[in-house]
PDB file of C-alpha atoms in Angstrom:
ATOM      1  CA  MET A   1       0.000   0.000   0.000  1.00 52.00           C
ATOM      2  CA  LYS A   2       2.926   2.344   0.651  1.00 56.00           C
ATOM      3  CA  ILE A   3       4.007   1.871  -2.942  1.00 55.00           C
ATOM      4  CA  MET A   4       0.453   2.505  -4.167  1.00 56.00           C
ATOM      5  CA  SER A   5       0.251   5.700  -2.127  1.00 58.00           C
ATOM      6  CA  SER A   6       3.226   7.068  -4.069  1.00 62.00           C
ATOM      7  CA  ILE A   7       1.662   6.156  -7.434  1.00 65.00           C
ATOM      8  CA  PRO A   8      -1.340   8.204  -8.573  1.00 73.00           C
ATOM      9  CA  PHE A   9      -3.383   5.039  -9.253  1.00 74.00           C
ATOM     10  CA  PHE A  10      -6.894   6.379  -8.701  1.00 76.00           C
ATOM     11  CA  GLU A  11      -6.027   9.774 -10.128  1.00 81.00           C
ATOM     12  CA  THR A  12      -4.897   8.038 -13.320  1.00 86.00           C
ATOM     13  CA  ILE A  13      -8.170   6.089 -13.502  1.00 85.00           C
ATOM     14  CA  ILE A  14     -10.198   9.300 -13.165  1.00 88.00           C
ATOM     15  CA  ASP A  15      -8.041  11.046 -15.783  1.00 91.00           C
ATOM     16  CA  LYS A  16      -8.598   8.174 -18.242  1.00 92.00           C
ATOM     17  CA  MET A  17     -12.334   8.204 -17.572  1.00 92.00           C
ATOM     18  CA  ARG A  18     -12.425  11.933 -18.238  1.00 93.00           C
ATOM     19  CA  ALA A  19     -10.499  11.492 -21.479  1.00 95.00           C
ATOM     20  CA  ASN A  20     -12.991   8.833 -22.618  1.00 95.00           C
ATOM     21  CA  GLU A  21     -16.086  10.836 -21.659  1.00 95.00           C
ATOM     22  CA  PRO A  22     -16.556  12.472 -25.114  1.00 96.00           C
ATOM     23  CA  LYS A  23     -16.474   9.019 -26.751  1.00 97.00           C
ATOM     24  CA  LEU A  24     -18.995   7.743 -24.224  1.00 96.00           C
ATOM     25  CA  LYS A  25     -21.314  10.684 -24.944  1.00 95.00           C
ATOM     26  CA  ALA A  26     -21.089   9.937 -28.683  1.00 97.00           C
ATOM     27  CA  ILE A  27     -21.941   6.257 -28.137  1.00 97.00           C
ATOM     28  CA  ILE A  28     -24.931   7.187 -25.985  1.00 96.00           C
ATOM     29  CA  ALA A  29     -26.155   9.702 -28.568  1.00 96.00           C
ATOM     30  CA  LYS A  30     -25.892   7.090 -31.312  1.00 97.00           C
ATOM     31  CA  TYR A  31     -27.469   4.094 -29.531  1.00 97.00           C
ATOM     32  CA  ASN A  32     -29.656   5.690 -26.825  1.00 96.00           C
ATOM     33  CA  PRO A  33     -29.625   2.727 -24.388  1.00 97.00           C
ATOM     34  CA  ASP A  34     -32.457   2.211 -21.895  1.00 97.00           C
ATOM     35  CA  LEU A  35     -30.172   1.209 -19.036  1.00 97.00           C
ATOM     36  CA  TYR A  36     -26.534   1.647 -18.097  1.00 97.00           C
ATOM     37  CA  ILE A  37     -24.466  -0.987 -16.319  1.00 96.00           C
ATOM     38  CA  ILE A  38     -21.343   0.354 -14.646  1.00 93.00           C
ATOM     39  CA  ASP A  39     -18.543  -1.974 -13.523  1.00 92.00           C
ATOM     40  CA  ASP A  40     -15.860   0.544 -12.628  1.00 86.00           C
ATOM     41  CA  PHE A  41     -14.272   2.322  -9.676  1.00 78.00           C
ATOM     42  CA  ALA A  42     -16.231   5.493 -10.313  1.00 82.00           C
ATOM     43  CA  GLY A  43     -19.343   6.419 -12.230  1.00 86.00           C
ATOM     44  CA  SER A  44     -19.215   8.534 -15.345  1.00 91.00           C
ATOM     45  CA  PRO A  45     -21.193  11.755 -14.815  1.00 91.00           C
ATOM     46  CA  THR A  46     -22.792  11.208 -18.223  1.00 92.00           C
ATOM     47  CA  LEU A  47     -24.245   7.925 -16.970  1.00 93.00           C
ATOM     48  CA  ILE A  48     -25.008   8.447 -13.303  1.00 90.00           C
ATOM     49  CA  HIS A  49     -26.579  11.874 -13.769  1.00 89.00           C
ATOM     50  CA  SER A  50     -28.628  10.972 -16.819  1.00 91.00           C
ATOM     51  CA  LYS A  51     -32.371  10.528 -16.633  1.00 92.00           C
ATOM     52  CA  LYS A  52     -31.967   6.799 -17.250  1.00 96.00           C
ATOM     53  CA  PRO A  53     -31.520   4.054 -14.665  1.00 97.00           C
ATOM     54  CA  TRP A  54     -28.069   2.689 -14.048  1.00 95.00           C
ATOM     55  CA  VAL A  55     -26.896  -0.456 -12.321  1.00 95.00           C
ATOM     56  CA  PHE A  56     -23.699  -0.663 -10.345  1.00 91.00           C
ATOM     57  CA  LEU A  57     -22.068  -4.046 -10.941  1.00 90.00           C
ATOM     58  CA  PHE A  58     -19.011  -4.795  -8.852  1.00 84.00           C
ATOM     59  CA  SER A  59     -16.873  -7.659 -10.118  1.00 85.00           C
ATOM     60  CA  GLY A  60     -13.700  -6.736  -8.244  1.00 81.00           C
ATOM     61  CA  ASN A  61     -12.355  -7.792  -4.860  1.00 79.00           C
ATOM     62  CA  PRO A  62     -15.423  -7.950  -2.578  1.00 78.00           C
ATOM     63  CA  LEU A  63     -13.441  -6.497   0.310  1.00 78.00           C
ATOM     64  CA  PHE A  64     -13.394  -3.187  -1.587  1.00 75.00           C
ATOM     65  CA  VAL A  65     -17.050  -2.626  -0.794  1.00 72.00           C
ATOM     66  CA  LEU A  66     -17.392  -4.690   2.371  1.00 73.00           C
ATOM     67  CA  LYS A  67     -16.014  -2.525   5.157  1.00 72.00           C
ATOM     68  CA  ASP A  68     -16.023  -4.673   8.272  1.00 79.00           C
ATOM     69  CA  ASP A  69     -13.547  -4.846  11.147  1.00 83.00           C
ATOM     70  CA  ARG A  70     -13.715  -8.646  10.946  1.00 84.00           C
ATOM     71  CA  THR A  71     -12.288  -8.742   7.426  1.00 85.00           C
ATOM     72  CA  PRO A  72      -8.820  -7.734   6.237  1.00 89.00           C
ATOM     73  CA  PRO A  73      -8.470  -4.589   4.136  1.00 86.00           C
ATOM     74  CA  SER A  74      -8.929  -5.077   0.402  1.00 81.00           C
ATOM     75  CA  CYS A  75      -5.806  -5.696  -1.671  1.00 81.00           C
ATOM     76  CA  SER A  76      -3.758  -6.239   1.480  1.00 85.00           C
ATOM     77  CA  GLY A  77      -3.060  -9.927   1.083  1.00 88.00           C
ATOM     78  CA  TYR A  78      -3.737 -10.425   4.789  1.00 90.00           C
ATOM     79  CA  PRO A  79      -5.529 -13.678   5.646  1.00 90.00           C
ATOM     80  CA  SER A  80      -9.079 -13.430   6.962  1.00 84.00           C
ATOM     81  CA  ASN A  81      -8.065 -15.424  10.033  1.00 88.00           C
ATOM     82  CA  GLY A  82      -5.023 -13.233  10.742  1.00 88.00           C
ATOM     83  CA  ASP A  83      -4.362 -10.770  13.541  1.00 90.00           C
ATOM     84  CA  PRO A  84      -6.597  -7.706  12.967  1.00 91.00           C
ATOM     85  CA  SER A  85      -4.114  -5.452  14.787  1.00 90.00           C
ATOM     86  CA  GLU A  86      -1.734  -5.974  11.860  1.00 88.00           C
ATOM     87  CA  TRP A  87      -4.324  -4.495   9.476  1.00 90.00           C
ATOM     88  CA  GLU A  88      -4.511  -0.996  10.982  1.00 87.00           C
ATOM     89  CA  GLU A  89      -1.563   0.636   9.203  1.00 85.00           C
ATOM     90  CA  PHE A  90      -2.777  -0.714   5.871  1.00 84.00           C
ATOM     91  CA  LYS A  91      -6.313   0.561   6.530  1.00 84.00           C
ATOM     92  CA  GLU A  92      -5.012   4.057   7.297  1.00 80.00           C
ATOM     93  CA  LEU A  93      -3.001   4.178   4.079  1.00 77.00           C
ATOM     94  CA  GLY A  94      -6.092   3.003   2.186  1.00 74.00           C
ATOM     95  CA  LYS A  95      -8.181   5.825   3.644  1.00 73.00           C
ATOM     96  CA  ASP A  96      -5.696   8.343   2.250  1.00 70.00           C
ATOM     97  CA  LEU A  97      -5.923   6.792  -1.214  1.00 70.00           C
ATOM     98  CA  PHE A  98      -9.714   6.929  -1.224  1.00 71.00           C
ATOM     99  CA  THR A  99      -9.677  10.512   0.011  1.00 74.00           C
ATOM    100  CA  LYS A 100      -7.409  11.458  -2.905  1.00 71.00           C
ATOM    101  CA  GLN A 101      -9.729   9.670  -5.327  1.00 75.00           C
ATOM    102  CA  SER A 102     -12.787  11.408  -3.889  1.00 80.00           C
ATOM    103  CA  ILE A 103     -11.126  14.803  -4.256  1.00 83.00           C
ATOM    104  CA  LYS A 104     -10.183  14.131  -7.889  1.00 84.00           C
ATOM    105  CA  TYR A 105     -13.624  12.699  -8.679  1.00 86.00           C
ATOM    106  CA  ASN A 106     -15.414  15.622  -7.018  1.00 88.00           C
ATOM    107  CA  GLU A 107     -13.338  18.107  -8.999  1.00 90.00           C
ATOM    108  CA  TRP A 108     -14.635  16.429 -12.152  1.00 90.00           C
ATOM    109  CA  MET A 109     -18.241  16.423 -10.921  1.00 88.00           C
ATOM    110  CA  ARG A 110     -18.023  20.095  -9.969  1.00 91.00           C
ATOM    111  CA  GLU A 111     -16.590  21.026 -13.391  1.00 91.00           C
ATOM    112  CA  GLU A 112     -19.468  19.150 -15.065  1.00 89.00           C
ATOM    113  CA  GLY A 113     -22.008  20.964 -12.860  1.00 89.00           C
ATOM    114  CA  PHE A 114     -23.070  17.886 -10.883  1.00 87.00           C
ATOM    115  CA  PRO A 115     -23.318  17.333  -7.132  1.00 84.00           C
ATOM    116  CA  ILE A 116     -20.233  16.076  -5.363  1.00 82.00           C
ATOM    117  CA  THR A 117     -20.040  12.912  -3.297  1.00 77.00           C
ATOM    118  CA  THR A 118     -19.602  13.282   0.428  1.00 70.00           C
ATOM    119  CA  ASN A 119     -19.308   9.667   1.510  1.00 66.00           C
ATOM    120  CA  ASN A 120     -15.557   9.277   0.786  1.00 60.00           C
ATOM    121  CA  LYS A 121     -16.152   5.913  -0.839  1.00 61.00           C
ATOM    122  CA  ALA A 122     -14.268   4.502  -3.765  1.00 53.00           C
ATOM    123  CA  ILE A 123     -17.493   3.372  -5.338  1.00 65.00           C
ATOM    124  CA  ILE A 124     -20.833   5.145  -5.638  1.00 76.00           C
ATOM    125  CA  ASP A 125     -23.969   3.092  -5.023  1.00 84.00           C
ATOM    126  CA  SER A 126     -26.721   3.239  -7.615  1.00 91.00           C
ATOM    127  CA  PRO A 127     -30.160   4.348  -6.433  1.00 92.00           C
ATOM    128  CA  TYR A 128     -31.613   1.740  -8.828  1.00 95.00           C
ATOM    129  CA  LEU A 129     -29.734  -1.534  -8.352  1.00 94.00           C
ATOM    130  CA  ASN A 130     -26.354  -2.685  -7.026  1.00 88.00           C
ATOM    131  CA  ILE A 131     -24.979  -6.123  -7.846  1.00 88.00           C
ATOM    132  CA  TYR A 132     -22.159  -7.635  -5.828  1.00 80.00           C
ATOM    133  CA  GLY A 133     -20.924 -11.098  -6.796  1.00 76.00           C
ATOM    134  CA  TYR A 134     -19.980 -12.194  -3.301  1.00 73.00           C
ATOM    135  CA  PRO A 135     -19.767 -15.595  -1.707  1.00 68.00           C
ATOM    136  CA  GLU A 136     -22.636 -16.322   0.674  1.00 65.00           C
ATOM    137  CA  GLU A 137     -20.334 -16.104   3.713  1.00 64.00           C
ATOM    138  CA  LEU A 138     -19.600 -12.433   3.042  1.00 63.00           C
ATOM    139  CA  ILE A 139     -23.258 -11.591   2.541  1.00 59.00           C
ATOM    140  CA  CYS A 140     -24.078 -13.261   5.872  1.00 61.00           C
ATOM    141  CA  LEU A 141     -21.207 -11.409   7.546  1.00 60.00           C
ATOM    142  CA  GLN A 142     -22.498  -8.079   6.251  1.00 59.00           C
ATOM    143  CA  ASN A 143     -26.030  -8.813   7.481  1.00 59.00           C
ATOM    144  CA  LYS A 144     -24.720  -9.605  10.996  1.00 59.00           C
ATOM    145  CA  ALA A 145     -22.908  -6.273  11.316  1.00 54.00           C
TER     146      ALA A 145
END
């Protein structure tokens, strides 16, 4: 995580999304879909602020969206049955990365004239439908929290 904090990983993702936004607008204008399905770290303002429903599909590491003290931080490599006290430093570094992503993402939203996010999450939930491909054990864990 220390290495990732020195690399502008999320900033690069947002920059690439911004660069692709004109192409996305052209595709939407040409095909006029009824529904958008987003499987990405952040939602395109063209999609999430349109008047059409959008589904958030998360196919990545389930620990990215499951924030629970009983599970190791996402992308850490720590075992789920490990010592949780060893996870703290990694979690703190992760918070900084997500804060940086939120700042960069909100700058983009503001420039486009859309509301900013205030939840400091890496991923924005859809008001329509969210799909998480998790094993049953994680779903049960989340419901017990």
